[in-house]
Amino acid sequence: MSRLFSKRSRKRAFRIFTRWFLYVVLLLWFYVCQCNPIIRGYCPLLLIPLATAVAMWEGDLSSGIFGVICGIMLDTATGKNVVGFSALWLLAACPLISLLTRFWVKKNFLSYFIFNTVTAIIMAAMDMLFLHWVWEGAESVISFQKSVLPAYGGAILFSVPVYFLIRLIYIKSLPKEERKLEESAQSAENAEEES
């Protein structure tokens, strides 16, 4: 019996390790995309939807740590003078999202989209206020139109594929029993929403 239990726990640990390894691979890939923009010097802030999606499916402590790492990498990729600015906001948002989805809000795309949009809007407002308006004054409107709005708007727009990718990674890393329960719960939610 203990041999079976240890085999099960090793499989579970391997699945968790694989899931977090894939999260880190996505983090590094989005970071490289952020540092080397593909579309005429423009790249959406993909690390924000990544952090909020992981927060929706993982625990509050792990999502808070992952949010801080995403925030620091976001600040270094965008070249902000204040490293840790985004990390502070993601540290507040990610555990809150995790706790809300664990106790009060259903884990579905609509709730994720709302959480991600609110997080991106708050971060854009704080970015505009503290990093542009304070230093640029009236000329900060140009920065808002040329850099802040497209970058954070892209974080909202590209949250759709990021959510489904993180959801796929999470569900595929569950054991068969838990995966079937999760899929049946999702199908029940979809049936409720349709009726």
Short mmCIF file of C-alpha atoms in Angstrom, two decimals:
data_model
loop_
_atom_site.label_atom_id
_atom_site.label_comp_id
_atom_site.label_asym_id
_atom_site.label_seq_id
_atom_site.Cartn_x
_atom_site.Cartn_y
_atom_site.Cartn_z
CA MET A 1 0.00 0.00 0.00
CA SER A 2 2.77 2.48 0.82
CA ARG A 3 4.50 1.60 -2.45
CA LEU A 4 1.33 2.50 -4.35
CA PHE A 5 0.96 5.72 -2.38
CA SER A 6 4.53 6.79 -3.06
CA LYS A 7 4.11 5.99 -6.78
CA ARG A 8 0.97 8.12 -6.85
CA SER A 9 2.66 10.97 -5.01
CA ARG A 10 5.63 10.83 -7.39
CA LYS A 11 3.29 11.03 -10.38
CA ARG A 12 1.47 13.96 -8.80
CA ALA A 13 4.75 15.76 -8.07
CA PHE A 14 5.89 15.15 -11.64
CA ARG A 15 2.62 16.57 -13.00
CA ILE A 16 2.94 19.69 -10.83
CA PHE A 17 6.58 20.12 -11.85
CA THR A 18 5.65 19.76 -15.53
CA ARG A 19 2.82 22.29 -15.18
CA TRP A 20 5.07 24.90 -13.55
CA PHE A 21 7.83 24.17 -16.04
CA LEU A 22 5.41 24.99 -18.88
CA TYR A 23 4.33 28.18 -17.07
CA VAL A 24 7.98 29.24 -16.83
CA VAL A 25 8.58 28.41 -20.51
CA LEU A 26 5.63 30.64 -21.43
CA LEU A 27 6.96 33.35 -19.11
CA LEU A 28 10.35 33.30 -20.80
CA TRP A 29 8.81 33.19 -24.27
CA PHE A 30 6.57 36.19 -23.55
CA TYR A 31 9.54 38.01 -22.01
CA VAL A 32 11.63 37.48 -25.16
CA CYS A 33 8.69 38.67 -27.28
CA GLN A 34 8.41 41.72 -25.04
CA CYS A 35 12.11 42.53 -25.37
CA ASN A 36 12.10 42.06 -29.15
CA PRO A 37 8.80 43.45 -30.45
CA ILE A 38 7.67 41.86 -33.68
CA ILE A 39 5.09 44.40 -34.90
CA ARG A 40 6.88 47.69 -35.74
CA GLY A 41 8.33 48.17 -32.27
CA TYR A 42 5.05 47.29 -30.58
CA CYS A 43 4.29 44.32 -28.39
CA PRO A 44 1.34 43.85 -26.04
CA LEU A 45 2.09 43.29 -22.38
CA LEU A 46 1.53 39.51 -22.46
CA LEU A 47 2.93 38.98 -18.96
CA ILE A 48 -0.17 40.56 -17.37
CA PRO A 49 -2.68 38.06 -18.82
CA LEU A 50 -0.22 35.26 -18.08
CA ALA A 51 0.00 36.23 -14.42
CA THR A 52 -3.76 36.64 -14.05
CA ALA A 53 -4.48 33.33 -15.82
CA VAL A 54 -2.05 31.43 -13.59
CA ALA A 55 -3.58 33.17 -10.57
CA MET A 56 -7.01 31.92 -11.56
CA TRP A 57 -5.95 28.27 -11.64
CA GLU A 58 -3.28 28.10 -8.91
CA GLY A 59 -3.13 28.85 -5.19
CA ASP A 60 -2.75 32.30 -3.68
CA LEU A 61 0.87 32.00 -2.50
CA SER A 62 2.20 30.50 -5.71
CA SER A 63 0.25 32.95 -7.86
CA GLY A 64 1.54 35.87 -5.79
CA ILE A 65 5.14 34.76 -6.29
CA PHE A 66 4.54 34.15 -10.00
CA GLY A 67 2.89 37.59 -10.27
CA VAL A 68 5.93 39.27 -8.70
CA ILE A 69 8.26 37.47 -11.11
CA CYS A 70 6.04 38.45 -14.06
CA GLY A 71 5.98 42.06 -12.84
CA ILE A 72 9.76 42.30 -12.46
CA MET A 73 10.28 40.77 -15.89
CA LEU A 74 7.66 43.12 -17.35
CA ASP A 75 9.45 46.14 -15.89
CA THR A 76 12.84 45.04 -17.18
CA ALA A 77 11.44 44.20 -20.64
CA THR A 78 9.70 47.55 -21.06
CA GLY A 79 12.68 49.49 -19.75
CA LYS A 80 10.86 51.25 -16.92
CA ASN A 81 13.08 53.21 -14.59
CA VAL A 82 11.27 51.83 -11.56
CA VAL A 83 11.88 48.07 -11.45
CA GLY A 84 9.22 46.51 -9.27
CA PHE A 85 6.43 48.91 -10.21
CA SER A 86 4.41 46.26 -12.07
CA ALA A 87 5.45 43.61 -9.55
CA LEU A 88 3.75 45.59 -6.79
CA TRP A 89 0.43 45.71 -8.66
CA LEU A 90 0.59 42.07 -9.73
CA LEU A 91 1.47 41.07 -6.16
CA ALA A 92 -1.79 42.67 -5.07
CA ALA A 93 -3.90 41.38 -7.97
CA CYS A 94 -2.80 37.75 -8.35
CA PRO A 95 -3.51 36.44 -4.81
CA LEU A 96 -6.79 38.37 -4.82
CA ILE A 97 -7.83 36.72 -8.09
CA SER A 98 -6.80 33.33 -6.74
CA LEU A 99 -8.81 33.76 -3.55
CA LEU A 100 -11.87 35.13 -5.36
CA THR A 101 -11.93 32.21 -7.81
CA ARG A 102 -11.43 29.70 -5.04
CA PHE A 103 -14.27 30.91 -2.82
CA TRP A 104 -16.72 33.22 -4.63
CA VAL A 105 -16.37 33.38 -8.40
CA LYS A 106 -16.62 30.57 -10.94
CA LYS A 107 -13.55 29.70 -12.96
CA ASN A 108 -14.66 30.56 -16.47
CA PHE A 109 -13.54 32.77 -19.29
CA LEU A 110 -15.88 35.65 -18.48
CA SER A 111 -14.65 36.03 -14.92
CA TYR A 112 -11.03 35.74 -16.11
CA PHE A 113 -11.60 38.39 -18.77
CA ILE A 114 -13.10 40.75 -16.20
CA PHE A 115 -10.23 40.16 -13.73
CA ASN A 116 -7.61 40.65 -16.44
CA THR A 117 -9.30 43.77 -17.80
CA VAL A 118 -9.60 45.37 -14.36
CA THR A 119 -5.97 44.52 -13.56
CA ALA A 120 -4.77 45.96 -16.88
CA ILE A 121 -6.83 49.14 -16.47
CA ILE A 122 -5.57 49.73 -12.93
CA MET A 123 -1.97 49.10 -13.99
CA ALA A 124 -2.39 51.41 -17.01
CA ALA A 125 -3.84 54.16 -14.81
CA MET A 126 -1.01 53.85 -12.28
CA ASP A 127 1.56 53.71 -15.09
CA MET A 128 0.08 56.82 -16.65
CA LEU A 129 -0.16 58.67 -13.36
CA PHE A 130 3.20 57.86 -11.77
CA LEU A 131 5.48 57.22 -14.74
CA HIS A 132 4.16 59.65 -17.36
CA TRP A 133 1.96 62.42 -15.99
CA VAL A 134 4.27 63.28 -13.07
CA TRP A 135 7.30 63.65 -15.35
CA GLU A 136 5.80 64.81 -18.63
CA GLY A 137 2.86 66.95 -17.52
CA ALA A 138 0.59 68.01 -20.39
CA GLU A 139 2.66 66.09 -22.93
CA SER A 140 1.73 62.83 -21.24
CA VAL A 141 -1.34 62.65 -23.49
CA ILE A 142 1.00 61.75 -26.35
CA SER A 143 2.56 58.96 -24.29
CA PHE A 144 -0.90 57.72 -23.40
CA GLN A 145 -1.97 57.51 -27.05
CA LYS A 146 1.29 56.16 -28.44
CA SER A 147 2.47 53.70 -25.79
CA VAL A 148 0.23 53.17 -22.75
CA LEU A 149 -3.10 52.60 -24.51
CA PRO A 150 -1.81 50.18 -27.20
CA ALA A 151 0.32 48.15 -24.76
CA TYR A 152 -2.35 47.67 -22.09
CA GLY A 153 -5.07 47.32 -24.72
CA GLY A 154 -3.02 44.51 -26.21
CA ALA A 155 -2.83 42.90 -22.77
CA ILE A 156 -6.63 42.81 -22.74
CA LEU A 157 -6.98 41.71 -26.36
CA PHE A 158 -4.42 38.88 -26.21
CA SER A 159 -5.79 37.57 -22.94
CA VAL A 160 -8.12 35.24 -24.86
CA PRO A 161 -5.47 32.82 -26.20
CA VAL A 162 -3.42 33.08 -23.01
CA TYR A 163 -6.39 32.00 -20.88
CA PHE A 164 -7.17 28.96 -23.00
CA LEU A 165 -3.51 27.95 -23.13
CA ILE A 166 -3.10 28.13 -19.33
CA ARG A 167 -6.42 26.32 -18.85
CA LEU A 168 -5.28 23.55 -21.19
CA ILE A 169 -1.96 23.18 -19.36
CA TYR A 170 -3.70 23.06 -15.99
CA ILE A 171 -6.39 20.55 -16.96
CA LYS A 172 -3.99 18.25 -18.83
CA SER A 173 -1.69 18.15 -15.81
CA LEU A 174 -4.41 16.87 -13.49
CA PRO A 175 -4.76 13.16 -12.70
CA LYS A 176 -7.48 11.37 -14.69
CA GLU A 177 -10.04 11.44 -11.88
CA GLU A 178 -9.62 15.14 -11.18
CA ARG A 179 -9.53 15.93 -14.91
CA LYS A 180 -12.87 14.18 -15.44
CA LEU A 181 -14.38 16.07 -12.52
CA GLU A 182 -13.05 19.38 -13.86
CA GLU A 183 -14.32 18.70 -17.36
CA SER A 184 -17.77 17.65 -16.10
CA ALA A 185 -17.95 20.78 -13.95
CA GLN A 186 -17.03 22.91 -16.97
CA SER A 187 -19.66 21.22 -19.14
CA ALA A 188 -22.28 21.72 -16.41
CA GLU A 189 -21.36 25.42 -16.25
CA ASN A 190 -21.64 25.70 -20.04
CA ALA A 191 -25.06 24.02 -19.96
CA GLU A 192 -26.23 26.49 -17.26
CA GLU A 193 -25.01 29.46 -19.26
CA GLU A 194 -26.77 28.25 -22.44
CA SER A 195 -30.13 27.82 -20.74
#
